[in-house]
PDB file of C-alpha atoms in Angstrom:
ATOM      1  CA  MET S   1     107.003 117.591  73.065  1.00 61.00           C
ATOM      2  CA  ASP S   2     106.844 114.633  75.414  1.00 85.00           C
ATOM      3  CA  LEU S   3     110.276 113.611  76.686  1.00 90.00           C
ATOM      4  CA  HIS S   4     109.450 109.916  76.315  1.00 90.00           C
ATOM      5  CA  LEU S   5     109.071 110.440  72.568  1.00 93.00           C
ATOM      6  CA  VAL S   6     112.655 111.756  72.408  1.00 93.00           C
ATOM      7  CA  THR S   7     113.858 108.790  74.450  1.00 93.00           C
ATOM      8  CA  TYR S   8     112.055 106.366  72.083  1.00 93.00           C
ATOM      9  CA  PHE S   9     113.581 108.048  69.030  1.00 93.00           C
ATOM     10  CA  VAL S  10     117.148 107.757  70.374  1.00 93.00           C
ATOM     11  CA  ALA S  11     116.548 104.082  71.356  1.00 93.00           C
ATOM     12  CA  VAL S  12     115.413 103.280  67.765  1.00 92.00           C
ATOM     13  CA  VAL S  13     118.529 104.978  66.330  1.00 92.00           C
ATOM     14  CA  ASP S  14     120.884 103.179  68.719  1.00 92.00           C
ATOM     15  CA  HIS S  15     119.276  99.741  68.106  1.00 91.00           C
ATOM     16  CA  GLY S  16     118.893 100.206  64.381  1.00 87.00           C
ATOM     17  CA  GLY S  17     115.221  99.330  64.330  1.00 89.00           C
ATOM     18  CA  ILE S  18     111.881  99.041  66.125  1.00 91.00           C
ATOM     19  CA  THR S  19     112.155  95.403  67.299  1.00 90.00           C
ATOM     20  CA  LYS S  20     115.307  95.665  69.417  1.00 91.00           C
ATOM     21  CA  ALA S  21     114.457  99.163  70.575  1.00 91.00           C
ATOM     22  CA  ALA S  22     111.026  97.940  71.820  1.00 92.00           C
ATOM     23  CA  GLN S  23     112.657  95.123  73.685  1.00 93.00           C
ATOM     24  CA  SER S  24     115.094  97.472  75.383  1.00 92.00           C
ATOM     25  CA  LEU S  25     112.285  99.847  76.352  1.00 92.00           C
ATOM     26  CA  TYR S  26     109.964  97.058  77.497  1.00 92.00           C
ATOM     27  CA  ILE S  27     107.065  98.225  75.289  1.00 93.00           C
ATOM     28  CA  SER S  28     105.346  96.587  72.329  1.00 94.00           C
ATOM     29  CA  GLN S  29     106.566  97.148  68.761  1.00 92.00           C
ATOM     30  CA  PRO S  30     103.178  98.662  67.691  1.00 93.00           C
ATOM     31  CA  SER S  31     103.298 101.101  70.569  1.00 93.00           C
ATOM     32  CA  LEU S  32     106.817 102.184  69.666  1.00 93.00           C
ATOM     33  CA  SER S  33     105.987 102.465  65.975  1.00 92.00           C
ATOM     34  CA  GLN S  34     102.999 104.655  66.831  1.00 94.00           C
ATOM     35  CA  ALA S  35     105.170 106.813  69.102  1.00 93.00           C
ATOM     36  CA  ILE S  36     107.645 107.436  66.303  1.00 93.00           C
ATOM     37  CA  ARG S  37     104.848 108.352  63.895  1.00 92.00           C
ATOM     38  CA  THR S  38     103.431 110.748  66.530  1.00 94.00           C
ATOM     39  CA  LEU S  39     106.900 112.355  66.907  1.00 93.00           C
ATOM     40  CA  GLU S  40     107.195 112.813  63.121  1.00 92.00           C
ATOM     41  CA  LYS S  41     103.730 114.331  62.989  1.00 93.00           C
ATOM     42  CA  ARG S  42     104.506 116.801  65.732  1.00 92.00           C
ATOM     43  CA  LEU S  43     107.830 117.788  64.132  1.00 92.00           C
ATOM     44  CA  GLY S  44     106.317 117.905  60.610  1.00 93.00           C
ATOM     45  CA  VAL S  45     109.169 115.893  59.097  1.00 94.00           C
ATOM     46  CA  THR S  46     110.058 112.267  58.239  1.00 94.00           C
ATOM     47  CA  LEU S  47     112.810 111.038  60.600  1.00 93.00           C
ATOM     48  CA  PHE S  48     113.430 107.566  59.189  1.00 92.00           C
ATOM     49  CA  ASP S  49     113.751 106.154  55.702  1.00 89.00           C
ATOM     50  CA  ARG S  50     111.662 102.952  55.877  1.00 82.00           C
ATOM     51  CA  ALA S  51     112.522 101.657  52.390  1.00 77.00           C
ATOM     52  CA  GLY S  52     115.103  99.081  53.529  1.00 68.00           C
ATOM     53  CA  ARG S  53     115.085  96.347  56.151  1.00 69.00           C
ATOM     54  CA  ARG S  54     117.009  98.633  58.546  1.00 74.00           C
ATOM     55  CA  LEU S  55     115.671 102.040  59.448  1.00 82.00           C
ATOM     56  CA  GLU S  56     117.975 104.801  58.295  1.00 88.00           C
ATOM     57  CA  LEU S  57     117.854 108.408  59.373  1.00 93.00           C
ATOM     58  CA  THR S  58     116.797 111.055  56.891  1.00 93.00           C
ATOM     59  CA  GLU S  59     118.606 114.363  56.771  1.00 93.00           C
ATOM     60  CA  ALA S  60     115.963 115.800  59.085  1.00 94.00           C
ATOM     61  CA  GLY S  61     116.384 112.737  61.297  1.00 92.00           C
ATOM     62  CA  ARG S  62     120.107 113.241  61.585  1.00 92.00           C
ATOM     63  CA  ARG S  63     119.661 116.883  62.647  1.00 92.00           C
ATOM     64  CA  PHE S  64     117.046 115.884  65.171  1.00 94.00           C
ATOM     65  CA  ASP S  65     119.308 113.114  66.510  1.00 92.00           C
ATOM     66  CA  ASP S  66     121.882 115.700  67.572  1.00 90.00           C
ATOM     67  CA  ALA S  67     119.232 117.860  69.267  1.00 91.00           C
ATOM     68  CA  ALA S  68     117.557 114.841  70.898  1.00 92.00           C
ATOM     69  CA  ARG S  69     120.798 113.699  72.516  1.00 91.00           C
ATOM     70  CA  ARG S  70     121.473 117.190  73.827  1.00 87.00           C
ATOM     71  CA  ILE S  71     117.992 117.289  75.267  1.00 90.00           C
ATOM     72  CA  LEU S  72     118.431 113.982  77.086  1.00 88.00           C
ATOM     73  CA  ALA S  73     121.898 114.967  78.323  1.00 83.00           C
ATOM     74  CA  ASP S  74     120.556 118.316  79.718  1.00 81.00           C
ATOM     75  CA  VAL S  75     117.686 116.476  81.387  1.00 84.00           C
ATOM     76  CA  ASP S  76     120.057 113.957  82.977  1.00 79.00           C
ATOM     77  CA  ARG S  77     122.321 116.721  84.302  1.00 76.00           C
ATOM     78  CA  ALA S  78     119.296 118.562  85.732  1.00 72.00           C
ATOM     79  CA  LYS S  79     118.130 115.336  87.380  1.00 76.00           C
ATOM     80  CA  GLN S  80     121.507 114.819  88.924  1.00 71.00           C
ATOM     81  CA  LYS S  81     121.459 118.377  90.363  1.00 67.00           C
ATOM     82  CA  VAL S  82     117.973 117.803  91.778  1.00 67.00           C
ATOM     83  CA  ASP S  83     119.048 114.500  93.273  1.00 71.00           C
ATOM     84  CA  ALA S  84     122.108 116.117  94.824  1.00 65.00           C
ATOM     85  CA  VAL S  85     119.889 118.780  96.485  1.00 60.00           C
ATOM     86  CA  ARG S  86     117.386 116.166  97.623  1.00 69.00           C
ATOM     87  CA  GLU S  87     120.193 114.098  99.146  1.00 73.00           C
ATOM     88  CA  LEU S  88     121.666 117.231 100.777  1.00 79.00           C
ATOM     89  CA  LYS S  89     124.848 116.926  98.712  1.00 78.00           C
ATOM     90  CA  ALA S  90     124.342 120.467  97.264  1.00 78.00           C
ATOM     91  CA  GLY S  91     122.098 123.417  97.574  1.00 83.00           C
ATOM     92  CA  ARG S  92     121.494 126.629  99.488  1.00 91.00           C
ATOM     93  CA  VAL S  93     118.940 127.995 101.930  1.00 92.00           C
ATOM     94  CA  ASP S  94     118.085 131.681 101.962  1.00 95.00           C
ATOM     95  CA  VAL S  95     117.352 133.082 105.411  1.00 97.00           C
ATOM     96  CA  VAL S  96     116.157 136.539 106.341  1.00 98.00           C
ATOM     97  CA  THR S  97     116.229 138.151 109.809  1.00 97.00           C
ATOM     98  CA  TYR S  98     116.763 141.504 111.568  1.00 95.00           C
ATOM     99  CA  SER S  99     119.140 142.867 114.186  1.00 92.00           C
ATOM    100  CA  ALA S 100     117.350 141.370 117.264  1.00 93.00           C
ATOM    101  CA  PHE S 101     118.234 137.844 116.066  1.00 95.00           C
ATOM    102  CA  SER S 102     121.267 138.429 113.877  1.00 94.00           C
ATOM    103  CA  ILE S 103     123.641 137.121 116.535  1.00 95.00           C
ATOM    104  CA  ASP S 104     121.479 135.031 118.809  1.00 96.00           C
ATOM    105  CA  PRO S 105     120.194 132.579 117.616  1.00 97.00           C
ATOM    106  CA  LEU S 106     121.308 132.958 113.997  1.00 97.00           C
ATOM    107  CA  VAL S 107     125.076 132.450 114.451  1.00 96.00           C
ATOM    108  CA  ASP S 108     124.770 129.227 116.466  1.00 96.00           C
ATOM    109  CA  VAL S 109     121.996 127.832 114.194  1.00 97.00           C
ATOM    110  CA  VAL S 110     124.109 128.500 111.040  1.00 97.00           C
ATOM    111  CA  ARG S 111     127.160 127.003 112.702  1.00 96.00           C
ATOM    112  CA  LEU S 112     125.233 123.858 113.651  1.00 96.00           C
ATOM    113  CA  PHE S 113     123.650 123.662 110.191  1.00 95.00           C
ATOM    114  CA  ARG S 114     127.049 123.826 108.519  1.00 95.00           C
ATOM    115  CA  GLU S 115     128.470 121.180 110.860  1.00 94.00           C
ATOM    116  CA  ARG S 116     125.607 118.824 110.061  1.00 90.00           C
ATOM    117  CA  PHE S 117     125.378 119.626 106.376  1.00 90.00           C
ATOM    118  CA  PRO S 118     128.813 120.724 105.132  1.00 91.00           C
ATOM    119  CA  ARG S 119     127.824 120.613 101.441  1.00 88.00           C
ATOM    120  CA  LEU S 120     124.977 123.129 101.905  1.00 90.00           C
ATOM    121  CA  ALA S 121     125.376 126.859 101.885  1.00 94.00           C
ATOM    122  CA  VAL S 122     123.467 129.617 103.694  1.00 96.00           C
ATOM    123  CA  ARG S 123     122.612 133.051 102.390  1.00 96.00           C
ATOM    124  CA  VAL S 124     121.544 135.553 105.088  1.00 97.00           C
ATOM    125  CA  LEU S 125     119.556 138.658 104.236  1.00 97.00           C
ATOM    126  CA  ALA S 126     118.976 141.633 106.517  1.00 95.00           C
ATOM    127  CA  ALA S 127     115.448 142.998 107.036  1.00 95.00           C
ATOM    128  CA  ASP S 128     113.931 145.947 108.804  1.00 91.00           C
ATOM    129  CA  GLY S 129     111.939 144.207 111.553  1.00 91.00           C
ATOM    130  CA  PRO S 130     109.237 141.538 111.231  1.00 93.00           C
ATOM    131  CA  ALA S 131     107.482 143.336 108.419  1.00 93.00           C
ATOM    132  CA  GLY S 132     110.721 143.252 106.406  1.00 94.00           C
ATOM    133  CA  VAL S 133     111.087 139.556 106.982  1.00 96.00           C
ATOM    134  CA  LEU S 134     107.585 138.834 105.747  1.00 95.00           C
ATOM    135  CA  SER S 135     108.140 141.106 102.727  1.00 94.00           C
ATOM    136  CA  ALA S 136     111.276 139.201 101.762  1.00 94.00           C
ATOM    137  CA  LEU S 137     109.461 135.899 102.113  1.00 94.00           C
ATOM    138  CA  ARG S 138     106.526 137.138 100.107  1.00 92.00           C
ATOM    139  CA  ALA S 139     108.817 138.401  97.329  1.00 90.00           C
ATOM    140  CA  GLY S 140     110.669 135.064  97.173  1.00 91.00           C
ATOM    141  CA  ASP S 141     113.989 136.630  98.243  1.00 92.00           C
ATOM    142  CA  ALA S 142     114.256 134.165 101.125  1.00 94.00           C
ATOM    143  CA  GLU S 143     112.676 130.882 102.100  1.00 94.00           C
ATOM    144  CA  ILE S 144     112.981 131.039 105.937  1.00 97.00           C
ATOM    145  CA  GLY S 145     112.556 133.972 108.257  1.00 97.00           C
ATOM    146  CA  VAL S 146     113.925 134.172 111.789  1.00 98.00           C
ATOM    147  CA  MET S 147     111.870 136.515 113.888  1.00 96.00           C
ATOM    148  CA  ASP S 148     109.889 137.186 117.052  1.00 95.00           C
ATOM    149  CA  SER S 149     107.339 134.358 117.182  1.00 92.00           C
ATOM    150  CA  SER S 150     104.839 136.610 118.952  1.00 91.00           C
ATOM    151  CA  ALA S 151     104.782 139.028 115.972  1.00 90.00           C
ATOM    152  CA  GLU S 152     101.989 138.949 113.459  1.00 89.00           C
ATOM    153  CA  HIS S 153     102.896 136.557 110.644  1.00 85.00           C
ATOM    154  CA  ALA S 154      99.770 136.850 108.521  1.00 81.00           C
ATOM    155  CA  THR S 155      99.269 133.754 106.271  1.00 85.00           C
ATOM    156  CA  PHE S 156     102.742 132.408 106.728  1.00 93.00           C
ATOM    157  CA  THR S 157     103.557 129.196 108.493  1.00 93.00           C
ATOM    158  CA  ALA S 158     105.215 129.747 111.886  1.00 95.00           C
ATOM    159  CA  ILE S 159     107.415 127.279 113.748  1.00 96.00           C
ATOM    160  CA  PRO S 160     107.986 128.450 117.355  1.00 96.00           C
ATOM    161  CA  ILE S 161     111.404 127.394 118.593  1.00 97.00           C
ATOM    162  CA  THR S 162     112.292 128.838 122.015  1.00 96.00           C
ATOM    163  CA  GLU S 163     112.999 132.168 123.714  1.00 95.00           C
ATOM    164  CA  GLN S 164     115.883 134.449 124.588  1.00 95.00           C
ATOM    165  CA  GLU S 165     116.574 135.695 128.113  1.00 97.00           C
ATOM    166  CA  LEU S 166     117.296 139.413 127.877  1.00 97.00           C
ATOM    167  CA  VAL S 167     119.597 141.225 130.300  1.00 98.00           C
ATOM    168  CA  VAL S 168     120.914 144.744 130.705  1.00 98.00           C
ATOM    169  CA  ALA S 169     124.586 145.264 129.844  1.00 98.00           C
ATOM    170  CA  ALA S 170     126.348 148.414 130.894  1.00 98.00           C
ATOM    171  CA  ALA S 171     129.660 149.929 131.808  1.00 97.00           C
ATOM    172  CA  ARG S 172     130.206 149.281 135.532  1.00 95.00           C
ATOM    173  CA  ASP S 173     130.290 153.000 136.470  1.00 95.00           C
ATOM    174  CA  LEU S 174     127.004 153.593 134.695  1.00 96.00           C
ATOM    175  CA  VAL S 175     125.043 151.163 136.934  1.00 96.00           C
ATOM    176  CA  ARG S 176     127.233 151.029 140.036  1.00 94.00           C
ATOM    177  CA  ASP S 177     124.279 151.852 142.333  1.00 94.00           C
ATOM    178  CA  LEU S 178     122.054 149.063 140.947  1.00 97.00           C
ATOM    179  CA  PRO S 179     121.900 145.468 142.275  1.00 97.00           C
ATOM    180  CA  ASP S 180     122.736 142.465 140.117  1.00 96.00           C
ATOM    181  CA  THR S 181     119.064 141.620 139.911  1.00 97.00           C
ATOM    182  CA  VAL S 182     117.199 144.825 139.238  1.00 97.00           C
ATOM    183  CA  PRO S 183     113.477 145.724 139.038  1.00 97.00           C
ATOM    184  CA  ARG S 184     112.519 146.592 135.421  1.00 97.00           C
ATOM    185  CA  ASN S 185     111.335 150.079 136.359  1.00 95.00           C
ATOM    186  CA  ALA S 186     114.736 150.898 137.882  1.00 96.00           C
ATOM    187  CA  ILE S 187     116.172 150.801 134.330  1.00 96.00           C
ATOM    188  CA  ARG S 188     114.070 153.864 133.476  1.00 96.00           C
ATOM    189  CA  SER S 189     116.728 155.999 135.124  1.00 94.00           C
ATOM    190  CA  VAL S 190     119.459 154.451 133.001  1.00 96.00           C
ATOM    191  CA  PRO S 191     120.359 155.823 129.579  1.00 97.00           C
ATOM    192  CA  LEU S 192     119.773 153.153 126.927  1.00 97.00           C
ATOM    193  CA  VAL S 193     120.975 152.458 123.413  1.00 96.00           C
ATOM    194  CA  ILE S 194     118.614 150.021 121.733  1.00 93.00           C
ATOM    195  CA  ASP S 195     116.871 149.275 118.426  1.00 89.00           C
ATOM    196  CA  HIS S 196     113.544 150.831 119.247  1.00 81.00           C
ATOM    197  CA  SER S 197     112.102 150.848 115.676  1.00 79.00           C
ATOM    198  CA  ASP S 198     110.279 147.496 115.848  1.00 80.00           C
ATOM    199  CA  GLN S 199     106.854 147.669 117.479  1.00 83.00           C
ATOM    200  CA  ASN S 200     107.215 144.246 119.100  1.00 84.00           C
ATOM    201  CA  THR S 201     110.544 145.294 120.633  1.00 86.00           C
ATOM    202  CA  ALA S 202     109.145 148.589 121.764  1.00 85.00           C
ATOM    203  CA  ALA S 203     106.226 146.781 123.527  1.00 90.00           C
ATOM    204  CA  LEU S 204     108.633 144.319 125.114  1.00 92.00           C
ATOM    205  CA  PHE S 205     110.848 147.074 126.496  1.00 93.00           C
ATOM    206  CA  ALA S 206     107.928 149.211 127.713  1.00 93.00           C
ATOM    207  CA  ASP S 207     108.746 148.676 131.370  1.00 94.00           C
ATOM    208  CA  LEU S 208     112.333 149.810 130.811  1.00 96.00           C
ATOM    209  CA  VAL S 209     111.607 152.971 128.959  1.00 94.00           C
ATOM    210  CA  ASP S 210     110.525 156.339 130.372  1.00 91.00           C
ATOM    211  CA  ASP S 211     109.152 158.451 127.502  1.00 84.00           C
ATOM    212  CA  GLU S 212     109.100 161.574 129.700  1.00 83.00           C
ATOM    213  CA  ALA S 213     112.711 161.169 130.897  1.00 80.00           C
ATOM    214  CA  ARG S 214     113.670 160.038 127.389  1.00 91.00           C
ATOM    215  CA  ASN S 215     116.132 157.419 128.644  1.00 94.00           C
ATOM    216  CA  VAL S 216     116.505 155.921 125.114  1.00 94.00           C
ATOM    217  CA  VAL S 217     119.368 158.236 124.218  1.00 95.00           C
ATOM    218  CA  VAL S 218     120.440 156.307 121.057  1.00 95.00           C
ATOM    219  CA  ASP S 219     118.143 154.341 118.740  1.00 93.00           C
ATOM    220  CA  CYS S 220     120.401 152.052 116.756  1.00 92.00           C
ATOM    221  CA  ALA S 221     119.848 148.846 114.717  1.00 88.00           C
ATOM    222  CA  MET S 222     123.564 148.048 114.257  1.00 91.00           C
ATOM    223  CA  PRO S 223     124.734 145.547 116.943  1.00 93.00           C
ATOM    224  CA  ALA S 224     128.439 146.379 116.608  1.00 94.00           C
ATOM    225  CA  ALA S 225     127.743 150.069 117.111  1.00 96.00           C
ATOM    226  CA  VAL S 226     125.553 149.359 120.152  1.00 96.00           C
ATOM    227  CA  TRP S 227     128.228 147.258 121.737  1.00 96.00           C
ATOM    228  CA  SER S 228     130.863 149.923 121.193  1.00 97.00           C
ATOM    229  CA  LEU S 229     128.653 152.617 122.772  1.00 97.00           C
ATOM    230  CA  VAL S 230     128.121 150.337 125.781  1.00 97.00           C
ATOM    231  CA  GLU S 231     131.886 149.715 126.153  1.00 96.00           C
ATOM    232  CA  HIS S 232     132.565 153.408 126.062  1.00 96.00           C
ATOM    233  CA  GLY S 233     129.975 154.036 128.778  1.00 96.00           C
ATOM    234  CA  THR S 234     127.648 156.102 126.606  1.00 97.00           C
ATOM    235  CA  ALA S 235     124.620 154.004 127.517  1.00 97.00           C
ATOM    236  CA  ALA S 236     123.402 150.627 128.638  1.00 98.00           C
ATOM    237  CA  THR S 237     121.624 148.176 126.308  1.00 97.00           C
ATOM    238  CA  VAL S 238     119.257 145.258 126.509  1.00 97.00           C
ATOM    239  CA  LEU S 239     120.301 142.087 124.706  1.00 96.00           C
ATOM    240  CA  PRO S 240     120.269 138.282 124.962  1.00 96.00           C
ATOM    241  CA  ARG S 241     122.346 136.954 127.819  1.00 97.00           C
ATOM    242  CA  THR S 242     124.338 134.732 125.428  1.00 95.00           C
ATOM    243  CA  VAL S 243     125.313 137.770 123.342  1.00 96.00           C
ATOM    244  CA  ALA S 244     126.254 139.794 126.476  1.00 97.00           C
ATOM    245  CA  LEU S 245     128.542 137.086 127.669  1.00 96.00           C
ATOM    246  CA  THR S 246     130.408 136.822 124.385  1.00 95.00           C
ATOM    247  CA  GLN S 247     130.339 140.364 123.013  1.00 96.00           C
ATOM    248  CA  LEU S 248     130.294 142.419 126.196  1.00 97.00           C
ATOM    249  CA  ALA S 249     132.184 140.213 128.572  1.00 95.00           C
ATOM    250  CA  GLY S 250     133.818 143.221 130.328  1.00 95.00           C
ATOM    251  CA  ALA S 251     130.476 144.972 131.028  1.00 97.00           C
ATOM    252  CA  ARG S 252     128.220 144.374 133.959  1.00 97.00           C
ATOM    253  CA  HIS S 253     125.181 142.168 133.280  1.00 98.00           C
ATOM    254  CA  LEU S 254     122.013 142.910 135.226  1.00 98.00           C
ATOM    255  CA  THR S 255     119.213 140.318 135.495  1.00 98.00           C
ATOM    256  CA  LEU S 256     115.805 141.893 135.238  1.00 97.00           C
ATOM    257  CA  ASP S 257     113.019 141.257 137.738  1.00 97.00           C
ATOM    258  CA  PRO S 258     110.683 139.898 136.576  1.00 97.00           C
ATOM    259  CA  PRO S 259     112.824 138.187 133.908  1.00 97.00           C
ATOM    260  CA  LEU S 260     112.467 139.547 130.389  1.00 97.00           C
ATOM    261  CA  ARG S 261     112.189 136.895 127.646  1.00 96.00           C
ATOM    262  CA  ARG S 262     111.608 137.212 123.935  1.00 96.00           C
ATOM    263  CA  PRO S 263     110.216 134.214 121.938  1.00 96.00           C
ATOM    264  CA  TRP S 264     111.621 133.463 118.510  1.00 97.00           C
ATOM    265  CA  GLY S 265     110.900 130.997 115.787  1.00 97.00           C
ATOM    266  CA  LEU S 266     110.945 130.388 112.057  1.00 97.00           C
ATOM    267  CA  VAL S 267     108.517 131.618 109.467  1.00 97.00           C
ATOM    268  CA  LEU S 268     107.951 130.035 106.037  1.00 95.00           C
ATOM    269  CA  ARG S 269     105.562 130.468 103.146  1.00 86.00           C
ATOM    270  CA  SER S 270     102.903 127.816 102.938  1.00 81.00           C
ATOM    271  CA  GLY S 271     103.799 124.784 100.884  1.00 82.00           C
ATOM    272  CA  LEU S 272     106.561 122.217 100.728  1.00 83.00           C
ATOM    273  CA  PRO S 273     109.945 123.665 101.827  1.00 89.00           C
ATOM    274  CA  SER S 274     113.134 122.674 100.002  1.00 87.00           C
ATOM    275  CA  PRO S 275     115.370 119.907 101.424  1.00 88.00           C
ATOM    276  CA  ALA S 276     117.909 122.564 102.460  1.00 90.00           C
ATOM    277  CA  ALA S 277     115.163 124.512 104.335  1.00 91.00           C
ATOM    278  CA  VAL S 278     114.072 121.334 106.114  1.00 90.00           C
ATOM    279  CA  ALA S 279     117.714 120.789 107.167  1.00 91.00           C
ATOM    280  CA  PHE S 280     117.881 124.386 108.471  1.00 95.00           C
ATOM    281  CA  ILE S 281     114.691 123.881 110.525  1.00 95.00           C
ATOM    282  CA  ALA S 282     116.221 120.681 112.019  1.00 92.00           C
ATOM    283  CA  ALA S 283     119.370 122.679 112.965  1.00 94.00           C
ATOM    284  CA  ALA S 284     117.267 125.402 114.613  1.00 96.00           C
ATOM    285  CA  ARG S 285     115.322 122.852 116.597  1.00 95.00           C
ATOM    286  CA  ALA S 286     118.508 120.999 117.617  1.00 94.00           C
ATOM    287  CA  HIS S 287     120.008 124.320 118.757  1.00 94.00           C
ATOM    288  CA  ALA S 288     117.029 124.694 121.068  1.00 93.00           C
ATOM    289  CA  GLY S 289     117.226 121.113 122.263  1.00 91.00           C
ATOM    290  CA  ILE S 290     114.123 120.053 120.381  1.00 85.00           C
ATOM    291  CA  ASP S 291     114.582 116.529 119.010  1.00 67.00           C
ATOM    292  CA  SER S 292     111.097 115.742 117.663  1.00 50.00           C
ATOM    293  CA  ALA S 293     110.225 116.403 114.023  1.00 48.00           C
ATOM    294  CA  PRO S 294     108.446 119.696 113.403  1.00 46.00           C
ATOM    295  CA  GLU S 295     104.659 119.626 112.909  1.00 44.00           C
ATOM    296  CA  HIS S 296     103.488 121.157 109.634  1.00 43.00           C
ATOM    297  CA  ARG S 297     100.204 120.773 107.825  1.00 38.00           C
ATOM    298  CA  ASP S 298     101.852 120.704 104.382  1.00 39.00           C
ATOM    299  CA  TRP S 299     104.997 118.515 104.865  1.00 39.00           C
TER     300      TRP S 299
END
């Protein structure tokens, strides 16, 4: 049933006839009369008793009047909710990522997002590497993925943002013989605890890993556990400099030569993102110092 027919019906009831209702709706009387006849035909009942000068509701008309007003009220409430989301007064964005980006950049991006849009919420899902991010997007579990922008993203839309500088963090006794800036291959003699399950990460860390010496002594995807193992001197790790400074401030931080950097960005399904997703993209770009609007072929 067309919603405008319901609106026309309620207007006729409220104005007691076709003439005044047509004037309030800014349509012609014949058009409104035809609309009411169309509504009655679709419902299979007579809604108005046309015997007198004033239209009176039939029993079926009175029952439909209650339903019609509920329909219009529900539609109005739904419209208000949509408007609130569009105006960023309400809503939520669902974001998926994995351990490599769960602290940097996600924490700062979410913090900035909430500062800018305090009425919007964020739901963060954990994935198992880039493939898990794409799977969550494909299933509709999340709208935005935060991942390595060099990873294969198939048919998804990618928005490159910036890159992380990665450093080695270790207990001081573990790397006491190494300089502050260390050649990558020198790390092959250092025991490491890293998340080595992702192919992109494995390729990125290739210069640091000695498969024969097996210097990856712990393969762990839980950041808190990695940090604890580093603090206890079990092994060194490779992580973003920003995370090393905040989470492992007491450890020694070694700069790699040549520098090791990991690009990251956002991944979305093709199509028009929600207003909350657009706001999250803006926060990510602002975090990276990018002020211009993102380029996208669909929005």
